[in-house]
XYZ file of N, CA and C in Angstrom:
468
model
N 103.968 -167.465 -35.532
C 105.553 -167.354 -35.052
C 106.246 -167.557 -36.075
N 106.802 -166.568 -35.678
C 108.057 -166.353 -36.559
C 108.759 -168.648 -36.956
N 109.298 -168.349 -37.950
C 110.057 -170.000 -38.171
C 111.190 -169.792 -37.444
N 111.757 -170.841 -36.633
C 113.039 -171.011 -36.232
C 114.060 -171.005 -37.306
N 114.820 -171.071 -36.696
C 116.813 -171.526 -37.539
C 116.950 -173.105 -36.667
N 116.525 -173.886 -37.834
C 116.959 -175.409 -37.267
C 117.789 -175.522 -36.903
N 119.442 -175.015 -36.904
C 120.626 -175.067 -36.714
C 120.897 -174.659 -34.693
N 120.203 -173.615 -34.831
C 120.251 -172.731 -33.709
C 119.359 -173.811 -32.372
N 118.147 -173.899 -33.027
C 117.368 -175.011 -31.892
C 117.845 -175.773 -31.493
N 118.426 -177.319 -31.845
C 118.810 -178.237 -30.792
C 119.773 -178.007 -30.097
N 120.874 -176.448 -30.311
C 121.896 -176.116 -29.677
C 121.071 -175.554 -28.338
N 120.019 -174.675 -28.684
C 119.760 -174.165 -28.129
C 119.053 -175.229 -26.657
N 118.658 -176.300 -27.010
C 117.811 -177.561 -26.332
C 118.856 -178.127 -25.889
N 120.084 -178.209 -25.880
C 120.819 -178.706 -25.440
C 121.648 -177.999 -23.633
N 121.765 -176.456 -24.346
C 122.033 -175.960 -23.280
C 121.209 -175.682 -22.176
N 119.465 -175.905 -22.709
C 118.585 -176.097 -21.302
C 118.660 -177.525 -20.808
N 119.423 -178.220 -21.443
C 119.136 -179.590 -20.800
C 120.718 -179.371 -19.690
N 121.235 -178.992 -20.410
C 122.397 -178.881 -19.858
C 122.149 -177.597 -18.377
N 122.138 -177.229 -18.394
C 121.252 -175.993 -17.300
C 120.526 -176.723 -16.084
N 119.601 -177.459 -16.862
C 118.505 -178.128 -15.906
C 118.985 -179.052 -15.165
N 120.243 -179.866 -15.359
C 120.998 -181.024 -14.771
C 121.388 -180.390 -13.749
N 122.322 -179.108 -14.479
C 123.457 -178.510 -13.384
C 122.696 -177.974 -11.550
N 120.908 -177.511 -12.511
C 120.325 -177.070 -11.541
C 119.972 -177.988 -10.250
N 119.497 -179.412 -11.453
C 119.125 -180.566 -10.111
C 119.501 -181.379 -9.492
N 120.617 -181.074 -10.139
C 122.121 -182.017 -9.815
C 122.327 -183.098 -10.466
N 123.015 -184.162 -9.920
C 123.505 -184.874 -11.108
C 122.444 -186.875 -10.782
N 121.531 -185.986 -9.770
C 121.229 -187.576 -9.381
C 120.706 -188.455 -10.933
N 120.756 -189.722 -10.743
C 120.424 -190.357 -12.617
C 119.398 -190.453 -12.363
N 117.871 -190.214 -11.542
C 116.538 -190.643 -11.835
C 116.257 -188.746 -12.826
N 117.107 -187.393 -12.351
C 116.648 -186.432 -12.469
C 117.712 -186.350 -14.398
N 118.620 -186.841 -14.447
C 119.623 -186.823 -15.368
C 118.623 -187.729 -16.391
N 118.153 -188.969 -16.513
C 117.522 -189.273 -17.683
C 116.274 -188.578 -17.298
N 115.407 -188.207 -17.076
C 114.831 -186.954 -16.858
C 114.679 -185.874 -18.000
N 116.001 -185.372 -17.498
C 115.975 -184.154 -18.552
C 116.053 -184.307 -19.292
N 116.981 -185.689 -20.253
C 117.675 -186.205 -21.238
C 116.189 -186.356 -21.485
N 115.357 -187.325 -20.947
C 114.062 -187.386 -21.880
C 113.033 -186.159 -22.512
N 113.133 -185.377 -21.692
C 112.809 -184.293 -22.086
C 113.253 -183.444 -23.313
N 114.612 -183.851 -23.042
C 115.801 -182.930 -24.288
C 114.964 -183.713 -25.518
N 114.784 -184.827 -25.358
C 115.344 -185.772 -27.068
C 113.409 -186.000 -27.287
N 112.606 -185.953 -26.361
C 111.074 -185.331 -26.983
C 111.436 -183.802 -27.669
N 111.682 -183.261 -27.066
C 112.311 -181.820 -27.460
C 112.091 -181.563 -28.979
N 113.702 -182.371 -28.894
C 114.357 -182.221 -30.127
C 113.057 -183.170 -31.152
N 112.930 -184.349 -31.101
C 112.166 -184.837 -32.070
C 110.572 -183.255 -32.243
N 110.405 -183.263 -31.777
C 108.914 -182.210 -32.035
C 109.739 -180.688 -32.925
N 110.855 -180.836 -32.392
C 111.855 -179.634 -33.147
C 111.556 -179.865 -34.778
N 112.403 -181.186 -35.278
C 112.750 -181.976 -35.779
C 112.068 -182.739 -36.969
N 110.430 -182.918 -36.138
C 109.449 -182.938 -37.020
C 108.586 -181.815 -37.745
N 108.746 -181.129 -36.608
C 108.164 -179.645 -37.026
C 106.223 -179.853 -37.126
N 105.780 -181.441 -36.310
C 104.447 -181.190 -35.906
C 103.951 -181.649 -35.087
N 103.210 -181.538 -34.582
C 102.149 -181.773 -33.104
C 102.334 -183.278 -33.077
N 102.882 -183.622 -32.212
C 102.300 -184.962 -31.921
C 100.853 -185.623 -32.220
N 100.560 -187.126 -31.763
C 99.559 -188.002 -31.995
C 98.302 -187.331 -30.794
N 99.000 -186.997 -29.460
C 98.893 -186.845 -28.203
C 98.163 -185.744 -28.353
N 98.857 -184.690 -29.187
C 98.673 -183.159 -29.079
C 97.186 -183.133 -29.874
N 97.268 -183.602 -30.820
C 96.675 -183.330 -32.286
C 94.821 -183.924 -30.923
N 95.299 -185.371 -30.393
C 94.337 -185.976 -30.189
C 93.499 -185.210 -28.773
N 93.779 -184.115 -27.610
C 94.001 -183.448 -26.717
C 92.997 -182.543 -27.927
N 94.117 -181.349 -28.624
C 93.127 -180.268 -29.503
C 91.519 -180.533 -30.118
N 91.451 -182.325 -30.522
C 90.373 -182.274 -30.959
C 89.167 -182.194 -30.017
N 89.663 -182.798 -29.210
C 88.631 -183.404 -27.324
C 88.360 -181.652 -27.123
N 89.637 -181.025 -26.990
C 89.612 -179.627 -25.849
C 88.459 -178.927 -27.323
N 87.934 -178.725 -28.507
C 87.650 -178.424 -29.661
C 86.263 -178.894 -29.491
N 86.005 -180.355 -29.019
C 85.013 -180.890 -29.332
C 84.069 -180.620 -28.036
N 84.914 -180.249 -26.928
C 84.464 -179.952 -25.393
C 84.002 -178.411 -25.823
N 84.671 -177.489 -26.549
C 84.137 -176.295 -27.179
C 82.527 -175.900 -27.478
N 82.577 -177.068 -28.303
C 81.572 -177.041 -29.170
C 80.358 -177.456 -28.414
N 80.439 -178.571 -27.572
C 79.468 -178.834 -26.783
C 78.526 -177.726 -25.636
N 80.178 -177.146 -25.175
C 79.970 -175.485 -24.204
C 79.075 -175.372 -24.722
N 79.161 -174.471 -26.501
C 78.138 -174.029 -26.782
C 76.838 -173.768 -27.144
N 76.995 -175.861 -27.618
C 75.406 -175.892 -28.198
C 74.887 -175.671 -26.579
N 75.558 -176.502 -25.652
C 74.424 -176.561 -24.457
C 73.821 -175.013 -23.589
N 74.930 -174.176 -24.136
C 75.030 -172.811 -23.755
C 73.922 -171.769 -24.564
N 73.775 -172.811 -26.278
C 72.669 -171.763 -26.766
C 71.502 -173.043 -26.210
N 71.500 -173.792 -26.315
C 70.217 -174.345 -26.094
C 69.699 -173.696 -24.496
N 70.337 -173.436 -23.409
C 69.543 -172.794 -22.457
C 69.218 -171.817 -22.936
N 69.879 -171.037 -23.772
C 69.234 -169.337 -24.297
C 68.447 -169.119 -24.215
N 67.795 -170.284 -25.805
C 66.171 -170.704 -26.062
C 65.710 -170.976 -25.556
N 65.715 -171.950 -24.347
C 64.541 -172.241 -23.728
C 64.461 -170.840 -22.592
N 65.544 -170.101 -21.986
C 64.657 -168.674 -21.334
C 63.971 -168.162 -22.554
N 64.613 -167.499 -23.421
C 63.791 -167.562 -24.124
C 62.452 -166.786 -24.393
N 61.811 -168.316 -24.402
C 61.082 -169.556 -24.374
C 59.658 -169.265 -23.014
N 60.549 -168.989 -21.877
C 60.109 -168.640 -20.802
C 59.768 -167.163 -20.668
N 60.766 -166.286 -20.749
C 60.489 -165.096 -21.247
C 59.507 -164.431 -22.068
N 59.136 -165.144 -23.117
C 58.243 -164.850 -23.894
C 56.689 -165.338 -23.200
N 56.694 -166.380 -22.623
C 55.434 -166.790 -21.649
C 55.216 -166.050 -20.793
N 56.534 -165.763 -19.618
C 56.469 -164.949 -18.604
C 55.685 -163.322 -18.557
N 55.946 -162.503 -20.402
C 55.808 -161.239 -20.566
C 54.184 -161.952 -20.810
N 53.979 -163.124 -21.748
C 52.333 -162.810 -22.228
C 51.087 -163.455 -20.534
N 51.906 -163.946 -19.775
C 51.244 -164.261 -18.778
C 51.283 -162.564 -17.679
N 52.260 -162.492 -17.562
C 52.287 -160.846 -17.112
C 50.621 -159.813 -17.851
N 50.731 -159.643 -18.839
C 49.786 -159.449 -20.003
C 48.494 -160.131 -19.556
N 48.348 -160.916 -19.746
C 46.600 -161.660 -19.746
C 46.226 -161.448 -18.288
N 47.248 -161.594 -17.046
C 46.497 -161.393 -15.827
C 46.529 -159.756 -15.440
N 47.771 -159.036 -15.517
C 47.755 -157.776 -14.748
C 46.921 -156.964 -15.998
N 47.118 -157.483 -17.203
C 46.873 -156.158 -18.394
C 47.166 -154.594 -17.581
N 46.525 -153.526 -18.015
C 47.283 -152.691 -17.609
C 47.507 -151.967 -15.973
N 47.710 -152.557 -15.465
C 48.249 -152.780 -13.046
C 49.381 -151.842 -13.404
N 48.650 -150.724 -12.723
C 49.987 -149.590 -12.371
C 50.735 -150.386 -11.089
N 51.984 -149.404 -10.684
C 53.072 -150.142 -9.754
C 52.436 -149.444 -9.016
N 52.114 -150.467 -7.254
C 51.871 -150.049 -6.224
C 52.198 -148.605 -6.009
N 53.671 -148.145 -5.702
C 54.674 -146.889 -5.558
C 54.380 -145.678 -6.206
N 54.602 -145.831 -7.816
C 54.910 -144.696 -8.549
C 53.801 -144.626 -9.697
N 52.884 -145.846 -9.195
C 51.542 -145.711 -10.623
C 51.244 -145.778 -11.952
N 53.351 -145.953 -12.506
C 53.405 -146.215 -13.845
C 53.323 -147.789 -14.268
N 53.286 -147.708 -15.546
C 51.992 -148.540 -16.433
C 53.291 -149.124 -17.328
N 55.021 -149.456 -16.643
C 55.876 -149.754 -17.058
C 56.797 -151.253 -16.991
N 56.791 -151.953 -16.788
C 57.033 -153.473 -16.687
C 58.088 -154.359 -16.803
N 59.361 -154.437 -16.953
C 60.047 -155.103 -17.345
C 59.779 -156.999 -16.798
N 60.599 -157.845 -17.304
C 60.042 -159.163 -17.091
C 61.792 -159.413 -17.230
N 61.944 -160.553 -15.937
C 63.067 -161.334 -15.992
C 62.597 -162.992 -16.128
N 63.729 -163.481 -16.101
C 63.574 -165.147 -16.757
C 63.501 -165.516 -15.283
N 62.815 -167.040 -14.939
C 62.690 -167.247 -13.799
C 64.396 -167.644 -12.910
N 64.116 -168.089 -12.088
C 65.169 -168.690 -11.254
C 64.589 -168.970 -9.636
N 65.882 -169.692 -9.434
C 65.732 -170.355 -8.060
C 65.951 -169.342 -6.874
N 65.223 -169.043 -5.650
C 65.848 -167.822 -4.456
C 66.204 -169.038 -3.543
N 67.447 -168.409 -3.100
C 67.595 -169.629 -1.660
C 67.520 -169.000 -0.711
N 66.814 -169.436 0.638
C 66.871 -169.074 2.329
C 67.803 -168.969 2.398
N 67.810 -168.340 3.904
C 69.064 -169.158 4.913
C 70.147 -169.990 4.907
N 69.070 -171.117 5.002
C 69.182 -172.183 5.524
C 69.432 -173.288 4.384
N 69.399 -172.429 3.115
C 70.213 -173.457 1.719
C 68.534 -173.875 1.112
N 67.872 -174.185 1.516
C 66.648 -174.245 1.296
C 66.157 -173.307 -0.197
N 65.361 -174.148 -0.652
C 65.039 -173.227 -2.199
C 63.635 -172.741 -2.369
N 62.786 -171.420 -2.453
C 61.812 -171.181 -2.673
C 61.267 -172.012 -4.347
N 59.828 -171.693 -3.923
C 59.260 -172.262 -5.349
C 60.480 -171.343 -6.411
N 60.232 -171.844 -7.846
C 60.834 -170.536 -9.281
C 59.998 -169.823 -9.270
N 60.634 -168.287 -9.439
C 59.729 -167.574 -9.420
C 60.443 -166.787 -10.447
N 60.280 -165.488 -11.237
C 60.370 -164.447 -11.895
C 60.378 -163.552 -11.348
N 61.581 -162.424 -11.700
C 61.273 -160.676 -11.178
C 60.156 -160.149 -12.697
N 59.638 -159.196 -11.874
C 58.933 -158.178 -12.943
C 59.246 -156.618 -11.698
N 59.747 -156.169 -12.647
C 60.265 -154.716 -11.850
C 59.606 -153.438 -12.678
N 59.188 -152.386 -12.075
C 58.487 -151.169 -12.509
C 59.522 -150.641 -12.910
N 59.443 -150.134 -14.471
C 60.393 -149.829 -15.225
C 60.675 -147.782 -14.706
N 59.893 -147.322 -13.780
C 60.082 -145.990 -13.281
C 60.968 -146.253 -12.166
N 60.522 -146.693 -11.895
C 60.833 -146.757 -10.175
C 61.982 -147.835 -9.296
N 61.549 -148.779 -10.213
C 62.608 -150.125 -10.193
C 61.954 -151.011 -9.192
N 60.466 -150.332 -8.010
C 59.869 -152.188 -7.399
C 59.956 -153.499 -8.452
N 60.074 -154.136 -7.515
C 60.066 -155.441 -8.166
C 59.579 -156.002 -7.542
N 58.755 -156.980 -7.476
C 57.898 -157.977 -7.238
C 58.354 -159.473 -8.082
N 57.821 -160.467 -7.505
C 58.104 -161.924 -7.962
C 57.088 -162.793 -8.704
N 56.783 -163.185 -9.057
C 55.624 -164.202 -9.532
C 55.752 -165.657 -9.478
N 55.215 -166.292 -8.943
C 55.788 -167.948 -8.906
C 55.312 -168.355 -10.348
N 56.561 -169.271 -10.584
C 56.941 -169.339 -12.291
C 55.968 -170.691 -12.636
N 55.460 -171.565 -11.549
C 55.157 -172.958 -11.110
C 53.409 -172.104 -11.993
N 52.874 -171.337 -10.938
C 51.437 -170.955 -10.718
C 51.045 -170.067 -12.217
N 52.155 -169.315 -12.476
C 52.101 -169.223 -13.719
C 51.997 -170.088 -15.418
N 52.928 -170.991 -14.650
C 52.819 -172.046 -16.421
C 53.729 -172.281 -16.789
N 55.020 -171.401 -16.142
C 56.574 -171.142 -17.079
C 57.036 -173.212 -16.661
N 56.853 -173.568 -15.600
C 57.743 -174.383 -14.950
C 56.615 -175.522 -14.596
N 56.878 -176.502 -14.689
C 56.221 -177.931 -13.732
C 56.499 -177.987 -12.072
N 55.472 -178.608 -11.833
C 55.975 -178.705 -10.052
C 56.903 -179.882 -10.420
N 57.452 -179.784 -8.977
C 58.795 -180.939 -9.492
C 58.252 -182.100 -8.605
N 58.760 -183.585 -9.272
C 57.939 -183.959 -9.204
C 58.741 -184.604 -7.382
N 57.724 -185.335 -7.154
C 57.775 -185.771 -5.511
C 59.408 -186.968 -5.339
N 59.646 -187.171 -6.230
C 60.532 -188.276 -6.199
C 61.816 -187.504 -6.538
N 61.736 -186.319 -6.619
C 63.197 -185.874 -6.691
C 63.507 -185.119 -5.511
N 62.183 -184.870 -5.013
C 62.767 -184.042 -3.267
C 63.374 -185.287 -2.453
């Protein structure tokens, strides 16, 4: 942002305050609020530095972005491990199993997911296995494949 001329800024702020007072009427509460805002704006322009509140908010926001990125990276790493385990399980159990529809042996494996049925009940978590030729897709129970553990009965 280009630097502003400090001589012009307070006049512009005074003009803004005057216009706000005209638009909001001359009620004492509105007039006081407008003057308070104008004064804060003038101070920000004079100091040309963010307030401690702004700096704290900025640090908090940056920390939240870092936490979110770390959580996303952790989830991606877990998903990658599960995907590798799913591929190994398919290779060990299916071998060179051909697609029942097109007879090709080209499978693509996805990460485990939960499928929700009509009434909101969740089926056992599963991972999709899709034929790379015709797209036929089947789901394999992720618990039976050893990718996820049985949910605790206490959680249910």
